[in-house]
Coordinates of C-alpha atoms and ligand atoms in Angstrom, one line a residue:
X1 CA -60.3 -47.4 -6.3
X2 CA -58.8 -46.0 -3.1
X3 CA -59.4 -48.0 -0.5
X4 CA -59.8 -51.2 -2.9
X5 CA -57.1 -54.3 -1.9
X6 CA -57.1 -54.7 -5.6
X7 CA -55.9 -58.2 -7.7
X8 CA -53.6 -59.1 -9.9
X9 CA -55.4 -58.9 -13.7
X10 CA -53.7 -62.1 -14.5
X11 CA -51.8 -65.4 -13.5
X12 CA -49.4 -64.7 -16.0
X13 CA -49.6 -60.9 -14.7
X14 CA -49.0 -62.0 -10.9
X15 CA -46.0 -64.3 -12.8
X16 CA -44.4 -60.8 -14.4
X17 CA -44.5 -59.4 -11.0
X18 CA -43.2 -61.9 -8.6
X19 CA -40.3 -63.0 -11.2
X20 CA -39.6 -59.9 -11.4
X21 CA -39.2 -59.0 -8.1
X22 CA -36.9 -62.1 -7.8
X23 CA -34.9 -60.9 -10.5
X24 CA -32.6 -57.7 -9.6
X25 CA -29.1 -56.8 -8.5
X26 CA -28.7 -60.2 -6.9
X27 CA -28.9 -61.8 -9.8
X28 CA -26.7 -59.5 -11.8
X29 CA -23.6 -59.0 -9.6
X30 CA -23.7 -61.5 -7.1
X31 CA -24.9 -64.9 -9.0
X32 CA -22.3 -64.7 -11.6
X33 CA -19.2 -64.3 -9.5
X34 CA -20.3 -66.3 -6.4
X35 CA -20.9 -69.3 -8.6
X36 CA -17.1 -68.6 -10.5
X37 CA -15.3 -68.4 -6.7
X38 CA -16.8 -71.1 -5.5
X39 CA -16.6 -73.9 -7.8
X40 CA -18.4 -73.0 -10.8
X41 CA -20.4 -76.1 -11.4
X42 CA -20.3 -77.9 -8.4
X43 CA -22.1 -73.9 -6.9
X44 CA -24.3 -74.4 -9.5
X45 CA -25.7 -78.0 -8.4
X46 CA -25.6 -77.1 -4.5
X47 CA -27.4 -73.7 -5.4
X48 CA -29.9 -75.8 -7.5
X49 CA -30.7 -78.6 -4.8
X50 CA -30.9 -75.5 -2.4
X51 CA -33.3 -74.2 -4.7
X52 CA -35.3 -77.2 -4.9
X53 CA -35.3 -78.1 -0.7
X54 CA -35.3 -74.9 0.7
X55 CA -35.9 -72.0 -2.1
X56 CA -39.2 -73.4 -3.4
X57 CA -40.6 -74.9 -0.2
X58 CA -40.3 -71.4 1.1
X59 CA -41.9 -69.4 -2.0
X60 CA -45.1 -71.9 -2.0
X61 CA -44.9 -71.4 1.7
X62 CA -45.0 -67.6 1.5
X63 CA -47.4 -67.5 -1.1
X64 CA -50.1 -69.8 0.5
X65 CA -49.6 -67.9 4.0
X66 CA -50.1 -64.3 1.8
X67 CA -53.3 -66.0 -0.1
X68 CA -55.3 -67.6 2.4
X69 CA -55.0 -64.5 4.5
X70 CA -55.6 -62.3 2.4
X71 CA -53.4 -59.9 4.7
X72 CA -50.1 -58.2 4.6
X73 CA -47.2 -59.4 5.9
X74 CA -47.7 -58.6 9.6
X75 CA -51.7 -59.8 9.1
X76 CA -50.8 -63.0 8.0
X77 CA -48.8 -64.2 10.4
X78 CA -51.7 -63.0 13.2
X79 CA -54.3 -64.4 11.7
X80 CA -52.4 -68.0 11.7
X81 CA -49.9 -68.0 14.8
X82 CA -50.1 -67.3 18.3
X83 CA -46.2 -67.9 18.9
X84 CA -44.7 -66.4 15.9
X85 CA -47.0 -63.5 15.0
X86 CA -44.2 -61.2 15.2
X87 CA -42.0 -62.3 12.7
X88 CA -44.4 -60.3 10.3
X89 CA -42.7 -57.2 11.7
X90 CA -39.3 -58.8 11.2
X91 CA -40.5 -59.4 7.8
X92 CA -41.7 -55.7 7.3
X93 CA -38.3 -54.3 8.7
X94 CA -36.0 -56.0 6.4
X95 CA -37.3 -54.7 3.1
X96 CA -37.7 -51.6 4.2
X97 CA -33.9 -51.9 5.5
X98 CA -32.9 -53.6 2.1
X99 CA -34.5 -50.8 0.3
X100 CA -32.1 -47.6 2.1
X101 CA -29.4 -49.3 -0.5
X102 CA -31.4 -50.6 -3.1
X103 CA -33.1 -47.5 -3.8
X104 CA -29.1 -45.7 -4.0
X105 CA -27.8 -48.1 -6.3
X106 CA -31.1 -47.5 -8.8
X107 CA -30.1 -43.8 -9.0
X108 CA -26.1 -45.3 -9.4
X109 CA -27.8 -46.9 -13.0
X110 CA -29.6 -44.0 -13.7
X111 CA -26.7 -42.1 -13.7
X112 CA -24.6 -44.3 -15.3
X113 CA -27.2 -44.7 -18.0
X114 CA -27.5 -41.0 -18.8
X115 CA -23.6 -41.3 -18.8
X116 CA -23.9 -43.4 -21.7
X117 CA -26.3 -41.7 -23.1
X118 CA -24.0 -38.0 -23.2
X119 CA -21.1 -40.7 -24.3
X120 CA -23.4 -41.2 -27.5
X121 CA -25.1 -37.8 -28.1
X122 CA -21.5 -36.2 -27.8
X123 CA -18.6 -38.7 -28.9
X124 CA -15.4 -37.1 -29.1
X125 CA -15.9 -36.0 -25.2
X126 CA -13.1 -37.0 -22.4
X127 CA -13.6 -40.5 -21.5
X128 CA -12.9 -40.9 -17.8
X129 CA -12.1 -44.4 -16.6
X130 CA -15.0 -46.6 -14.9
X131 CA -13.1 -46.3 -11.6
X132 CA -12.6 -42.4 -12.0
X133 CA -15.9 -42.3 -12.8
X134 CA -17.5 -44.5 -9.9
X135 CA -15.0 -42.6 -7.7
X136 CA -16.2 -39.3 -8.9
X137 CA -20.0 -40.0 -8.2
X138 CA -19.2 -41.5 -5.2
X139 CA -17.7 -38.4 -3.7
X140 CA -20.8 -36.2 -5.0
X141 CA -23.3 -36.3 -2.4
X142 CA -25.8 -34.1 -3.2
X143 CA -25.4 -36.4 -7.4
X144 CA -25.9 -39.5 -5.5
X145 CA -28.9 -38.2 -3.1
X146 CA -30.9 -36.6 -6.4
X147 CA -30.5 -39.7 -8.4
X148 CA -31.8 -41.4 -5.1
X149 CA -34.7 -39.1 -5.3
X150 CA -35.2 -39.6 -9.1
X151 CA -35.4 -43.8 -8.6
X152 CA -37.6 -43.2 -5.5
X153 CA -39.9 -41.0 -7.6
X154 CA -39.9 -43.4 -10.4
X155 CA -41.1 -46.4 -7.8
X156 CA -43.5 -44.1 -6.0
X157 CA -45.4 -43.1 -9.6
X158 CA -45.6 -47.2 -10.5
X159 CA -46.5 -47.9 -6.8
X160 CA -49.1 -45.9 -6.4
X161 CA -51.1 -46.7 -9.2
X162 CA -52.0 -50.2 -7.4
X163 CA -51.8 -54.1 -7.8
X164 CA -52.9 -54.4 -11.5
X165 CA -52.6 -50.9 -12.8
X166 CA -49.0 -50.0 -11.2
X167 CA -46.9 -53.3 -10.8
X168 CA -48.7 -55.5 -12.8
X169 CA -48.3 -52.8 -15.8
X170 CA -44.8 -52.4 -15.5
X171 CA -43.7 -55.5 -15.1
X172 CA -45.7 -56.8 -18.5
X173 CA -43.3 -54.3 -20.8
X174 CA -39.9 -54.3 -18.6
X175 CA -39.4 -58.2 -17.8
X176 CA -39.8 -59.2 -21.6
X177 CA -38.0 -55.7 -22.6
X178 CA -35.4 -57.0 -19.9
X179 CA -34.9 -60.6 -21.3
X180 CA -34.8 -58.9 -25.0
X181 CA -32.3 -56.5 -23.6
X182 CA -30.2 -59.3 -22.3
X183 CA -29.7 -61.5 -24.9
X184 CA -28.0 -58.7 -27.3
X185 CA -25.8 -57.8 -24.3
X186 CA -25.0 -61.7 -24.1
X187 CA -24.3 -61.8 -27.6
X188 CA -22.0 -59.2 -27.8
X189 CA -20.4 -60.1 -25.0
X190 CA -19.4 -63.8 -26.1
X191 CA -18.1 -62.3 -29.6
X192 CA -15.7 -60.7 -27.5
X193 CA -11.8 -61.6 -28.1
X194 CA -11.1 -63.8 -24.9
X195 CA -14.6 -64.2 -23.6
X196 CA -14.1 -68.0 -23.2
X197 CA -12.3 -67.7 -20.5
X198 CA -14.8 -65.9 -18.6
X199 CA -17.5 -69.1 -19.5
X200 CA -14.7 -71.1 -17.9
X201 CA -14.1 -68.9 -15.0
X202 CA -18.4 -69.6 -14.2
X203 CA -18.3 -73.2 -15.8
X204 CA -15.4 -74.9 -15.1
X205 CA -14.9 -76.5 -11.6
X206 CA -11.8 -75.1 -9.9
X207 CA -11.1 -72.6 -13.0
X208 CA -11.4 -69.3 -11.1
X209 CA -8.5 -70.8 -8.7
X210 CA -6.4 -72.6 -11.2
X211 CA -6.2 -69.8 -13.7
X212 CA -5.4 -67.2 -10.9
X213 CA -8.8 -65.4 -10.3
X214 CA -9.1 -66.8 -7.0
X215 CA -5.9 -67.6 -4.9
X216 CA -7.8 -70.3 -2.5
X217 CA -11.0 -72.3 -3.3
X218 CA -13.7 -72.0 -0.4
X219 CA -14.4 -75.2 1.3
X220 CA -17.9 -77.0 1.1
X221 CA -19.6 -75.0 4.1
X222 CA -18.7 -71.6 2.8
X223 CA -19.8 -72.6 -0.5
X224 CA -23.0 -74.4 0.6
X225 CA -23.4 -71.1 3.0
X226 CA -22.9 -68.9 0.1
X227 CA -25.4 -70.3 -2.1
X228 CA -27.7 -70.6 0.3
X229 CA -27.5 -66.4 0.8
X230 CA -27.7 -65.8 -2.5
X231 CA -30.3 -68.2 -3.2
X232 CA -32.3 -66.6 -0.7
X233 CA -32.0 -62.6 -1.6
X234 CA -32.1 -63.8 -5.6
X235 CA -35.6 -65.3 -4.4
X236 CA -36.9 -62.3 -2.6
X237 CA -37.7 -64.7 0.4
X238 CA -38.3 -64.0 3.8
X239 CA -38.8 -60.5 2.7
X240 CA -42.6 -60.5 2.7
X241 CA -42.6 -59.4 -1.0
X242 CA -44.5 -62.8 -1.6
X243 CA -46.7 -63.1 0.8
X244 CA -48.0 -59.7 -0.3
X245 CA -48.0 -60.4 -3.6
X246 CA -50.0 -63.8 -2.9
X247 CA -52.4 -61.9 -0.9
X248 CA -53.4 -60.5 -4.1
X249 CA -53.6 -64.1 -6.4
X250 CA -56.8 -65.4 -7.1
X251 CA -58.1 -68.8 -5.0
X252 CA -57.8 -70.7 -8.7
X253 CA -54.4 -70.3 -9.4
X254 CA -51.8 -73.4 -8.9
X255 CA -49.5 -72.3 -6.1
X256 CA -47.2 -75.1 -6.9
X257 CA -46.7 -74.4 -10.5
X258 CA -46.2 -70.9 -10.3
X259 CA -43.7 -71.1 -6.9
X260 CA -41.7 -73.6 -9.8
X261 CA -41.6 -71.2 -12.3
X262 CA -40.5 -68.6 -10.4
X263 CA -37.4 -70.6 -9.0
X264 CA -36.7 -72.0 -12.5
X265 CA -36.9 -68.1 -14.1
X266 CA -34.9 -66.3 -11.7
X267 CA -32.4 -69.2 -11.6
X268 CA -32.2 -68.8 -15.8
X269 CA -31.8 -64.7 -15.6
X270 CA -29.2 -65.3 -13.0
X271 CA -27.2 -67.8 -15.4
X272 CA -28.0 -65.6 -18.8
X273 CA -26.8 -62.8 -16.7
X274 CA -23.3 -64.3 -15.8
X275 CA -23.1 -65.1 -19.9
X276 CA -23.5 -61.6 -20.5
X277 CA -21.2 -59.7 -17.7
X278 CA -18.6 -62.3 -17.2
X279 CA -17.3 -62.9 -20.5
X280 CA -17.4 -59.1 -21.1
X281 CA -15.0 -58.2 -18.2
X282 CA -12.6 -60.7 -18.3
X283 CA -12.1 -60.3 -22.2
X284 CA -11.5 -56.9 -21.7
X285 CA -9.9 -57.2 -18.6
X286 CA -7.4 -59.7 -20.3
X287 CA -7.3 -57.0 -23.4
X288 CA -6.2 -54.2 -21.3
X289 CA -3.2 -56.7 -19.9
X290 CA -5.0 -56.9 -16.4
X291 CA -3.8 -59.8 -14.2
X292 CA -6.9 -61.7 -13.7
X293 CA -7.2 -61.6 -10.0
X294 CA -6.9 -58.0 -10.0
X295 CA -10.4 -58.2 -12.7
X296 CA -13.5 -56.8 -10.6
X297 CA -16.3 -59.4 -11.1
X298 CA -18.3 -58.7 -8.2
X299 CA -20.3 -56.1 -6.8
X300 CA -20.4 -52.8 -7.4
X301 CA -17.7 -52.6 -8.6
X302 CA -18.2 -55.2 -11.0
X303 CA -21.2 -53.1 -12.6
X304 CA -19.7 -49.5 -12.2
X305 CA -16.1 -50.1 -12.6
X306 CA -15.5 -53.2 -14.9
X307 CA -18.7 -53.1 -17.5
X308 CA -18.1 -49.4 -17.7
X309 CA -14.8 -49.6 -19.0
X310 CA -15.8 -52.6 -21.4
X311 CA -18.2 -50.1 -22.5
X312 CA -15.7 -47.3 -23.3
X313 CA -13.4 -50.0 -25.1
X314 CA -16.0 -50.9 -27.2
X315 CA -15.5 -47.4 -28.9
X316 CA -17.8 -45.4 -30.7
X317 CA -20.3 -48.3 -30.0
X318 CA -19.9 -48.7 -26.7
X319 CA -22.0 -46.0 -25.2
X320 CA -25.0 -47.7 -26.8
X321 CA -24.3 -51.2 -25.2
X322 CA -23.8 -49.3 -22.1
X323 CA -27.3 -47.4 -22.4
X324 CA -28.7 -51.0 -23.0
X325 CA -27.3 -52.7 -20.0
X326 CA -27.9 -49.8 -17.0
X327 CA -31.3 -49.9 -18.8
X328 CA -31.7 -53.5 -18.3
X329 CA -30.0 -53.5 -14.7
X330 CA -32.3 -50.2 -13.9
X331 CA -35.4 -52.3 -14.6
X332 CA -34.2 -55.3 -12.3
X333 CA -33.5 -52.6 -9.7
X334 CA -37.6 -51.3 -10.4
X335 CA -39.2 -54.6 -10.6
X336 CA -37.1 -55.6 -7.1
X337 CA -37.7 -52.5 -5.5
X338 CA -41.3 -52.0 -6.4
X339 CA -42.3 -55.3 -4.2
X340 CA -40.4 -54.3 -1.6
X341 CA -42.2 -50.8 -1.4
X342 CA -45.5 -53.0 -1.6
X343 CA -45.0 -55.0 1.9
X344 CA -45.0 -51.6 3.1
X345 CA -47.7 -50.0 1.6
X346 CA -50.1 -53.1 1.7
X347 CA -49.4 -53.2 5.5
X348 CA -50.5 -49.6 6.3
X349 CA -53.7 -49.7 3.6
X350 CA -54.5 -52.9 5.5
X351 CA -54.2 -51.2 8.6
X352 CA -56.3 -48.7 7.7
X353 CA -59.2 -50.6 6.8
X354 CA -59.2 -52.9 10.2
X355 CA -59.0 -49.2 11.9
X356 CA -62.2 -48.9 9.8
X357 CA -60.7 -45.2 7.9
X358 CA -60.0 -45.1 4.2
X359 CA -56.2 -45.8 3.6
X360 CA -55.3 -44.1 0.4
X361 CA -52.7 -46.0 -1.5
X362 CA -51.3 -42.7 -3.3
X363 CA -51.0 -40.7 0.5
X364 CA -49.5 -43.9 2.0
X365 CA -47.2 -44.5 -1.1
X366 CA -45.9 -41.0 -0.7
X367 CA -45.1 -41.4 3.5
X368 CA -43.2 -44.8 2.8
X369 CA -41.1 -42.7 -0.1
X370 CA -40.2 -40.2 2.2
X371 CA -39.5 -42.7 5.2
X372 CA -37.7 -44.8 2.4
X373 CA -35.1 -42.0 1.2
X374 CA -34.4 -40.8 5.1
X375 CA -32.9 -43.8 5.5
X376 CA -31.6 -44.2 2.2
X377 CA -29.6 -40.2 2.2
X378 CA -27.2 -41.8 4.5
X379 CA -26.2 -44.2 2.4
X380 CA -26.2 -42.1 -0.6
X381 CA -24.2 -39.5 1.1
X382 CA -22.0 -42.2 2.7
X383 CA -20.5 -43.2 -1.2
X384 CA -19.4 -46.7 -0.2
X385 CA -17.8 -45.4 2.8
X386 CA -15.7 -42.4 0.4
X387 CA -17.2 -39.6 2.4
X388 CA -16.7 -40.9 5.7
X389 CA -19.7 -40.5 7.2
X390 CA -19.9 -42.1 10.8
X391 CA -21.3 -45.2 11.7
X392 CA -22.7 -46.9 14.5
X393 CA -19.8 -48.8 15.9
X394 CA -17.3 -47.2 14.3
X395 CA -15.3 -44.3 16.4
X396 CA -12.3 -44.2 18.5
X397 CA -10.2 -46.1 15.6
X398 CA -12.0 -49.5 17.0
X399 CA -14.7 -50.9 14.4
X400 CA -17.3 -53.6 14.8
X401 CA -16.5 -56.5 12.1
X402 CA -18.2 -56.6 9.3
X403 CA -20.6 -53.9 9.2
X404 CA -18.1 -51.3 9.9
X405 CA -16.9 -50.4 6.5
X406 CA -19.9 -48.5 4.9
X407 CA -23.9 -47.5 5.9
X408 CA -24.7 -50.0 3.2
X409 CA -22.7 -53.1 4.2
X410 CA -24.6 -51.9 7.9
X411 CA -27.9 -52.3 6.1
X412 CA -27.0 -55.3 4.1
X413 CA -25.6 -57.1 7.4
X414 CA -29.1 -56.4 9.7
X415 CA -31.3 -57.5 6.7
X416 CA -30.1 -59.7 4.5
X417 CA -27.3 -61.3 7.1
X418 CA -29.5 -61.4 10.0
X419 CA -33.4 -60.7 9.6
X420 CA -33.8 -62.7 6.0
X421 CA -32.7 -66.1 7.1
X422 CA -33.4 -65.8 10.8
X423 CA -37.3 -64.7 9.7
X424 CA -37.1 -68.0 7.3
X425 CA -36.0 -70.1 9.9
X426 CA -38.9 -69.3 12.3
X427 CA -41.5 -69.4 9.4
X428 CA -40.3 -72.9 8.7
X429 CA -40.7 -73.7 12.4
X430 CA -43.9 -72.2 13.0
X431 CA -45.0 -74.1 10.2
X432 CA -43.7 -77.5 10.4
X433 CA -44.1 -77.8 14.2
X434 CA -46.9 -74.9 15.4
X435 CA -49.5 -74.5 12.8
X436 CA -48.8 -77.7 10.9
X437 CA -47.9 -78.3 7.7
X438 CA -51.5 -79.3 6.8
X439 CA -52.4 -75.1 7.6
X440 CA -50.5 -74.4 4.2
X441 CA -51.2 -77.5 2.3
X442 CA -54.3 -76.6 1.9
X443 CA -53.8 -73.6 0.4
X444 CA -50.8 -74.7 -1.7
X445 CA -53.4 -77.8 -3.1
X446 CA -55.8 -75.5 -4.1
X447 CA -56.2 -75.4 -7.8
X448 CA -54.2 -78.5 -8.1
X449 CA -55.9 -81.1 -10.1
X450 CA -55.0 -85.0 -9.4
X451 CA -53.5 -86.4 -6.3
X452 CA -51.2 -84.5 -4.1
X453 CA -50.1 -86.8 -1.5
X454 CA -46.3 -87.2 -3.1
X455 CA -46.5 -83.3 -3.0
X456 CA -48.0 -83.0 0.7
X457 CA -45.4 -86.0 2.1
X458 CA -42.1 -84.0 0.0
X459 CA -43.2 -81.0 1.6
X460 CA -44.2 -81.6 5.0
X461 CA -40.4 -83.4 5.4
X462 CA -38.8 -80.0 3.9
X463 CA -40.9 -77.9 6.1
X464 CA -40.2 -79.7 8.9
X465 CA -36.7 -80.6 9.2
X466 CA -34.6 -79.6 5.9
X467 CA -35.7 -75.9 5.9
X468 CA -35.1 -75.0 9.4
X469 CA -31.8 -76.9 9.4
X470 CA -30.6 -75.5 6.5
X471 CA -31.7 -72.5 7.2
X472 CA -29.7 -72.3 10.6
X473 CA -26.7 -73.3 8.8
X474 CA -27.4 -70.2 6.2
X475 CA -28.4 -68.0 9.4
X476 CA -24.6 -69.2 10.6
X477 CA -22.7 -68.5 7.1
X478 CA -24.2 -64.9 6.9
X479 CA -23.3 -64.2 10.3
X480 CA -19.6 -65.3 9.3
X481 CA -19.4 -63.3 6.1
X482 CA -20.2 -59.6 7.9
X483 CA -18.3 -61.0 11.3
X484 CA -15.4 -62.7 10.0
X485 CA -13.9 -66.1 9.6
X486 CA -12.2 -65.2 13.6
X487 CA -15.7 -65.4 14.6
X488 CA -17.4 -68.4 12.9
X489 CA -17.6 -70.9 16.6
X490 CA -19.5 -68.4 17.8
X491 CA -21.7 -67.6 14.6
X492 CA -22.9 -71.4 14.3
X493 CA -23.7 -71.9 18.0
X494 CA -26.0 -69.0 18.1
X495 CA -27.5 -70.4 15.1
X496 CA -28.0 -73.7 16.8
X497 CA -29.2 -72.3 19.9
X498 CA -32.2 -70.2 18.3
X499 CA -33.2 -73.4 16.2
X500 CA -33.6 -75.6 18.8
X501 CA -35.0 -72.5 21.4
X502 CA -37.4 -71.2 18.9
X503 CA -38.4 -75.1 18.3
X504 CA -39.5 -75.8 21.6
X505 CA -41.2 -72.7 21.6
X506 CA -43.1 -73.9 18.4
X507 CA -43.9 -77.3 20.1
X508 CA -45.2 -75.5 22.7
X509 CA -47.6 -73.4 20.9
X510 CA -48.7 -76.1 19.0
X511 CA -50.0 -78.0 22.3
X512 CA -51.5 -75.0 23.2
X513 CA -53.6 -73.8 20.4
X514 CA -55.1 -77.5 20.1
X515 CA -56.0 -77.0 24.0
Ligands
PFF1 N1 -34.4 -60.5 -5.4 C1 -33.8 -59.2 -5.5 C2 -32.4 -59.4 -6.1 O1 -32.0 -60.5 -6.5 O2 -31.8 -58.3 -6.3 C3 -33.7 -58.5 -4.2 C4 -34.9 -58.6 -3.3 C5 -36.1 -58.0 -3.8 C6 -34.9 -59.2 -2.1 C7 -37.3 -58.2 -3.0 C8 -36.0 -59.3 -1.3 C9 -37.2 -58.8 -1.8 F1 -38.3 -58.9 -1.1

């Protein structure tokens, strides 16, 4: 099997995979408390409608590009555009950027889950505070850069062993073990004393500020900007994680459907996950005699610091609630990671085979690992910042805003803040104005039975003009979060600027491919 592309075994397989590469962290500590700070229900519709315009135009779009190429990321955008072929590099940089944190906090919920585990093999021992114990880890180096290496290891074994007999395999037992896991930590968590309020605090429009989590509600652009981020990472778009994983889908399956269910699945996970951490923190937050805008419900800290110490309080069966939920987050983390490891390793044992040598999967899966945890020891041994390790930009007491408080929010800001939407933007351009929509709707019709035209006419307009304006706008809102509020003029007109550059570039290319 070594030099074999490989398939998915199944549609519902392929499903497993791509929902659960959609579903991770995002989902679990951004989602919830996003949607409570900025409005509850009124987040909820914009992230929805976001969802609908942008979020599953771009996941049919991805998928179709990955499926009728049959290519990696970087081979997929050759093979169908002159102008834009290189955004398929942009699109291999930001995982593996994304993955230098992701892969630190997996070993952060392996360590907190064998934490648990001690807690329940030996009760009776000290129990150290969540924040003691976060602070504790994250001042351990050489803890943090082993449990790196373990969650590394654990993605190279299920990597390695392909399409169908790595990813597909895991994802069959952890997303249902996931969903099962997460509907006992949602029960417990709404039998809580208090855990009403924490429904409210995601539910109820202008709760968070009107009950004192929030002092100020954002206004409509920062929420529609916020939603629009989180929309996008929760999705894994722009990412190349699907367009790989549609380069492995078979020419039968309905592209439409299964970009729908992806949307609708992560959206749910995101929502059941708010039901099961929220609740829990601010109940015990509000036990503990906390003021509620000093409760952490975002974050890291919301996962390491908060849940941990709603574990403890649970006494002597808290530690196996905890075990449960760093399980559950720790296969998010997997499922999320493993994708992003694949747009690597497809790309070199694709480039391989054009070279005419035989790429093997396990060699190539080993050399991304090791470029993968170079990158990621420096935000292991960083610790959020605690350990003071420098930083480009940083020095001389002067920082750059935004990105200068930690290696990971460095990471986070080049990939998720400037590489995912910008790479989204020029897809939707290359698409809508270069290529033509019609170059996708093929692919996205096939295996569609009846008429398409309302399909072709609702996407072609999305394509066209809603994605790439939307996505400037979300381009413009990342920018402001890691550069500041001081900086937002600035922020949206170089947003505006590479819209309407890269769209005359796109028009141009179009004219000259038909030539
Ligand atoms: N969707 C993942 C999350 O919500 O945590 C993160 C992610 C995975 C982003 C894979 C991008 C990607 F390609």
């Amino acid at each position: 099997m070594e030099n074999e592309r490989g398939s998915w075994g199944s549609n519902i397989g392929f499903l497993l995979a791509a929902i659960g590469s959609a579903v991770g962290l995002g989902n679990i500590w951004g989602f919830p408390y996003k949607m409570g700070k900025s409005g509850g229900f009124t987040f909820l519709l914009v992230y929805l409608a976001l969802a609908v315009f942008v979020g599953f135009i771009i996941m049919m779009s991805e998928l179709a590009l990955g499926r009728k190429t049959g290519a990696s990321v970087v081979g997929a955008y050759h093979a169908v555009s002159r102008k834009f072929k290189w955004i398929g590099w942009l699109a291999m940089l930001a995982p593996f950027l994304i993955m230098s944190f992701y892969s630190v906090l997996g070993g952060y919920c392996i360590e907190y889950m064998s934490l648990n585990l001690s807690n329940l093999a030996f009760s009776g021992a000290e129990v150290k505070t969540g924040s003691d114990l976060f602070g504790a880890m994250l001042t351990n180096p050489f803890g943090c850069a082993m449990f790196t290496i373990l969650f590394l290891v654990v993605c190279l074994l299920i990597v390695k062993g392909g399409i169908s007999g790595g990813i597909e395999k895991f994802n069959n037992i952890g997303m249902p073990a996931l969903f099962i896991m997460l509907v006992i930590i949602i029960i417990r968590s709404l039998t809580l004393p208090g855990a009403t309020e924490g429904l409210k605090f995601m539910f109820v429009p202008g709760y968070a500020v009107k009950a004192g989590f929030i002092s100020e509600a954002p206004g409509l652009v920062t929420v529609l900007s916020t939603a629009g981020g989180q929309m996008f990472f929760s999705l894994s778009l722009a990412m190349g994680a699907m367009v790989t994983y549609g380069s492995y889908l078979d020419k039968k399956e309905n592209l439409v459907k299964n970009s729908a269910v992806i949307v609708v699945a992560d959206t749910l996970v995101a929502l059941m996950a708010g039901v099961a951490v929220i609740p829990a923190a601010v109940a015990n937050g509000i036990a503990q005699g906390i003021a509620l805008s000093d409760i952490k419900l975002g974050g890291p800290s919301l996962l390491f610091v908060t849940l941990q110490d709603v574990f403890q309080a649970m006494g002597r069966v808290g530690p196996l609630f905890g075990v449960i939920f760093y399980l559950l987050v720790l296969i998010a983390a997997i499922s999320s990671a493993i994708s992003l490891m694949e747009v690597l390793v497809t790309f070199f044992l694709d480039r391989a085979k054009v070279k005419g040598r035989t790429g093997s999967r396990s060699k190539i899966t080993l050399w991304v690992s090791v470029a993968i945890l170079a990158e990621a020891l420096l935000v292991a041994v960083d610790g959020l910042g605690s350990n003071g390790l420098w930083l480009p930009g940083q020095g001389g007491g002067a920082t750059i805003a935004g990105w200068n408080d930690c290696w990971l929010d460095f990471m986070d800001c080049w990939s998720e803040g400037i590489m995912m939407p910008l790479g989204a933007m020029l897809m939707a351009l290359m698409i809508g104005w270069e290529i033509k929509p019609k170059s996708t709707l093929e692919e996205i019709n096939h295996g569609v039975a009846g008429s398409t035209s309302g399909l072709d006419a609702f996407y072609s307009v999305c394509i066209k003009f809603v994605v790439p304006v939307a996505m400037a706008f979300i381009l413009a809102g990342q920018m402001i979060s890691f550069f500041g509020e001081a900086n937002s003029v600035v922020c949206y007109i170089i947003s505006i600027v590479i819209l309407f550059a890269f769209w005359v570039v796109a028009l141009l290319g179009h004219s000259k491919k038909e030539n």
